[in-house]
Coordinates of C-alpha atoms in Angstrom, one line a residue:
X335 CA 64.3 60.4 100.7
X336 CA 63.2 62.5 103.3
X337 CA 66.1 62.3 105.3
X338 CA 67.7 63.9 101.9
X339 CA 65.2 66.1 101.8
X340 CA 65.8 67.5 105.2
X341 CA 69.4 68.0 104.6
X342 CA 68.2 70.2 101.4
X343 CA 66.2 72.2 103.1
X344 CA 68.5 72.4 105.6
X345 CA 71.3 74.0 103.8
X346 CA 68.9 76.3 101.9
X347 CA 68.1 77.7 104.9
X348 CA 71.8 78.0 106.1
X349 CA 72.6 79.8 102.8
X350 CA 69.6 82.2 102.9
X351 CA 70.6 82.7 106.7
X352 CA 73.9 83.5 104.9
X353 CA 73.4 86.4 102.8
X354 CA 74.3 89.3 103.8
X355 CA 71.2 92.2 105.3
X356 CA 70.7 95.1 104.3
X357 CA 70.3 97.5 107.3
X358 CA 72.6 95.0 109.4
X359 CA 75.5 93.9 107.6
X360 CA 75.5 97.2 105.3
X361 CA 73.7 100.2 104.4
X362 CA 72.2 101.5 101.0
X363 CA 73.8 105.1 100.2
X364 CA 70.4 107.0 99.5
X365 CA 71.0 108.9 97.1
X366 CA 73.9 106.5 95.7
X367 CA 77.4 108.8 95.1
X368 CA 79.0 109.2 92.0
X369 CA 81.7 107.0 91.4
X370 CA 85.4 107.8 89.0
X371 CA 85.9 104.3 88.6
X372 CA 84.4 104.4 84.7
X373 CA 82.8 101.2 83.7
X374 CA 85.0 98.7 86.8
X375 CA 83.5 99.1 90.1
X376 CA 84.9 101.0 92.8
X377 CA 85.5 100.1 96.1
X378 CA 86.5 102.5 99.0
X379 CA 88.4 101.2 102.1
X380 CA 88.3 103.5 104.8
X381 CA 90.9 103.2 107.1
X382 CA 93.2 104.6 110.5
X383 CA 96.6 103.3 110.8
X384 CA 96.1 103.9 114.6
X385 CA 93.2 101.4 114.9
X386 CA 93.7 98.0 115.7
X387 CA 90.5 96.1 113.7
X388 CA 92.1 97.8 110.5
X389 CA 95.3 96.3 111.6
X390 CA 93.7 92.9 111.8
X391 CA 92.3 93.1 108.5
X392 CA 95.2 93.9 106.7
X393 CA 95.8 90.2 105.7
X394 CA 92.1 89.8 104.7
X395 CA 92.3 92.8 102.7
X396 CA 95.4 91.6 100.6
X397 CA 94.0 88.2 99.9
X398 CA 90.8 89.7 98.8
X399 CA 92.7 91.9 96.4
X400 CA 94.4 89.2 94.7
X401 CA 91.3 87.4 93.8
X402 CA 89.4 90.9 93.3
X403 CA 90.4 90.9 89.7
X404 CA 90.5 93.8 86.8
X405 CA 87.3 94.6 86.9
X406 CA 87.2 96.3 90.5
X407 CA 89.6 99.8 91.2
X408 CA 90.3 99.8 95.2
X409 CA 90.8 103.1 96.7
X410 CA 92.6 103.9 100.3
X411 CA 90.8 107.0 101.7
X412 CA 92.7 107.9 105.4
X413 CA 90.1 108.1 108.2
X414 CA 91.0 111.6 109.4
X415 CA 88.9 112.0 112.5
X416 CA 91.2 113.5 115.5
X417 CA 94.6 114.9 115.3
X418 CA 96.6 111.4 115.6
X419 CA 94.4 109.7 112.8
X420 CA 95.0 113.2 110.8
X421 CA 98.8 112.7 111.2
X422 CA 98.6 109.1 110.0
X423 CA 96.7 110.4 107.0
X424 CA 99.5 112.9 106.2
X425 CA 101.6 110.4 106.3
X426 CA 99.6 107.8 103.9
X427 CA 99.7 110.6 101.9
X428 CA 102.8 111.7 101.9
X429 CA 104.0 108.2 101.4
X430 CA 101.8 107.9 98.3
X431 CA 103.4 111.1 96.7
X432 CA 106.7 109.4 97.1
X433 CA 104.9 106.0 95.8
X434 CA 106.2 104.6 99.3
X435 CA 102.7 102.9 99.7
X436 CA 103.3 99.6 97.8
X437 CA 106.2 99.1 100.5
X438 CA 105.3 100.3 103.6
X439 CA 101.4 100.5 103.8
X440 CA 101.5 97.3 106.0
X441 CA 104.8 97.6 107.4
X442 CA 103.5 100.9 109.2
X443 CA 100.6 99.2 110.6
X444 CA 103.5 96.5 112.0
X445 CA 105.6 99.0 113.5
X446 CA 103.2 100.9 115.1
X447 CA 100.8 98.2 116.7
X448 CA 103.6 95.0 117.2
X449 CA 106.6 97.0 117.8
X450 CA 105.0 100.3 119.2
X451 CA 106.8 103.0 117.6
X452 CA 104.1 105.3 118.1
X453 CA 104.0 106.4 114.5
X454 CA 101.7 108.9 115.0
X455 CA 104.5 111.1 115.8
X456 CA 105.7 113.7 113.4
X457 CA 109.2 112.6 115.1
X458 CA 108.7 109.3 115.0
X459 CA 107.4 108.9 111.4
X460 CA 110.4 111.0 109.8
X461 CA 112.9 108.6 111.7
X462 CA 111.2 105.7 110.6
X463 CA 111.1 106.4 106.6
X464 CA 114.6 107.3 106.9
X465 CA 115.6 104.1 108.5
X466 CA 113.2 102.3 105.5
X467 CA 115.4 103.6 102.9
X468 CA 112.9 107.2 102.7
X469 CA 114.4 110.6 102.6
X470 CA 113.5 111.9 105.5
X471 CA 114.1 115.6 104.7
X472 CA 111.7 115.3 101.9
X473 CA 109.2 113.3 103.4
X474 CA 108.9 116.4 106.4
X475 CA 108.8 119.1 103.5
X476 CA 105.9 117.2 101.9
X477 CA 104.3 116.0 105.0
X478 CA 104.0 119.9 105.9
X479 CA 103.2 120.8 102.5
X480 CA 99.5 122.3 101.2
X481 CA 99.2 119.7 98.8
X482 CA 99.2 117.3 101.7
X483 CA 96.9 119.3 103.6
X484 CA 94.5 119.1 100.9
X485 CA 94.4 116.0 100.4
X486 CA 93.6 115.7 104.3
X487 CA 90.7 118.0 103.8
X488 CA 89.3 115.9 101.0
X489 CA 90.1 112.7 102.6
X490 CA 87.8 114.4 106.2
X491 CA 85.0 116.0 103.1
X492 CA 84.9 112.0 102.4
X493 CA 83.7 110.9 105.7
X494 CA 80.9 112.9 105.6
X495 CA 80.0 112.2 102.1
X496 CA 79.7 108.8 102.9
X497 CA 78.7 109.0 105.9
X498 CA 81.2 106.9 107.7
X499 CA 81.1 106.5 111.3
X500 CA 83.5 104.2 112.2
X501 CA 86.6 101.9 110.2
X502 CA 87.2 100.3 109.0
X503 CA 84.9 100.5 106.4
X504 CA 84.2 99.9 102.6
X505 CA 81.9 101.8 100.5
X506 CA 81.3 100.2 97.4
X507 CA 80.4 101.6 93.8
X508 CA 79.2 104.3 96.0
X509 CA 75.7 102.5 96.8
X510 CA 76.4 100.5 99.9
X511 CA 78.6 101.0 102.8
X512 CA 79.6 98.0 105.1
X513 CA 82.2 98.0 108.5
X514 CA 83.9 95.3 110.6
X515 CA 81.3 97.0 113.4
X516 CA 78.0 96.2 110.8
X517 CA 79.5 92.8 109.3
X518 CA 80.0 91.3 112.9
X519 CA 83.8 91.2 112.5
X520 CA 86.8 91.4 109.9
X521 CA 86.0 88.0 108.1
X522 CA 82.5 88.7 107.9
X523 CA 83.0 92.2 106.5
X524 CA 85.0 91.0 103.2
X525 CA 82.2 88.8 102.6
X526 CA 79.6 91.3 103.2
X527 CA 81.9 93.0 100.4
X528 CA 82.0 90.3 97.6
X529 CA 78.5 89.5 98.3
X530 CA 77.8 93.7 97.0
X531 CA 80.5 93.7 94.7
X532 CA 78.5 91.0 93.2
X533 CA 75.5 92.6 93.6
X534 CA 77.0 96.4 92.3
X535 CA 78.1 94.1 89.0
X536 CA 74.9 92.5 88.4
X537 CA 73.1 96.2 88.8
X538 CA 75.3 97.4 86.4
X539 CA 74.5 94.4 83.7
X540 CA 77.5 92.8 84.0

């Protein structure tokens, strides 16, 4: 019996070791920002196709999406820090306008990182949508446009208004903001995520 015992206490500890803390895996948002995400809540990823820990977390992210379920809405919001990450958000953008992003959010990460396109080149990016069935033409116009541009403005407002140093990152139901950096790594991170999307629902009475 007290061997049993032992092991109880044992793994009670190991799960309350576990749990995710606050001020080291993730920070409260004080005040907390509004959310447009109605009564599901929202999750933010914060991202630059330029950085190789977002690169590693695409597989994470997409099988944490597919368990994620309806009641969560999970938003892409473009790092834009420098003038290569604000070139990769014009082009997240301008993909999304041409609802290119289903296909070719993770194949961009591909080419760029394993193959080394260097996609962060106006040049280079145009050539590459062309060759992925895009047209190019139009993808330059828009990519040059002023409704790109502001959505790069409000994308760069974002960082601020959540305060986010580094990506990636997720923000969720604008009360908590966790990173790869915080969470101890990629794996850890989408944990430190369910364990507030969890918490986020339970707030909310759900």
């Amino acid at each position: 019996m007290k061997f049993l015992a032992g092991l109880l206490l044992a793994a009670l500890a190991g799960a309350a070791q576990a749990q995710p803390v606050a001020g080291r895996d993730y920070q409260e948002l004080d005040p907390p920002r509004p959310v447009s995400s109605g009564g599901r809540i929202e999750v933010i990823e914060f991202f630059y196709y330029g950085c190789p820990v977002c690169y590693e977390a695409q597989p994470h992210i997409a099988k944490w999406l597919m368990k994620a379920g309806p009641g969560i809405v999970m938003l892409r919001v473009p790092a834009a820090f420098t003038e290569s990450s604000q070139s990769f958000a014009r082009t997240f953008y301008t993909l999304g306008a041409m609802n290119q992003i289903a296909r070719l959010h993770w194949p961009l990460y591909d080419n760029h990182h394993f193959d080394g396109r260097q996609l962060n080149e106006e040049k280079n990016v145009v050539a590459w949508v062309a060759a992925n069935g895009v047209d190019g033409r139009r993808f330059s116009e828009l990519w040059h446009s002023a409704e790109i541009q502001n959505r790069v403005d409000a994308a760069k407002k974002s960082l601020e208004t959540y305060d986010v140093k580094g990506v990636p990152s997720f923000v969720v139901d604008g009360r908590y903001i966790t990173s790869a950096r915080m969470a101890g790594g990629v794996p850890q991170m989408m944990r430190v995520v369910d364990y507030l999307v969890d918490r986020a629902a339970s707030e909310r009475g759900k």
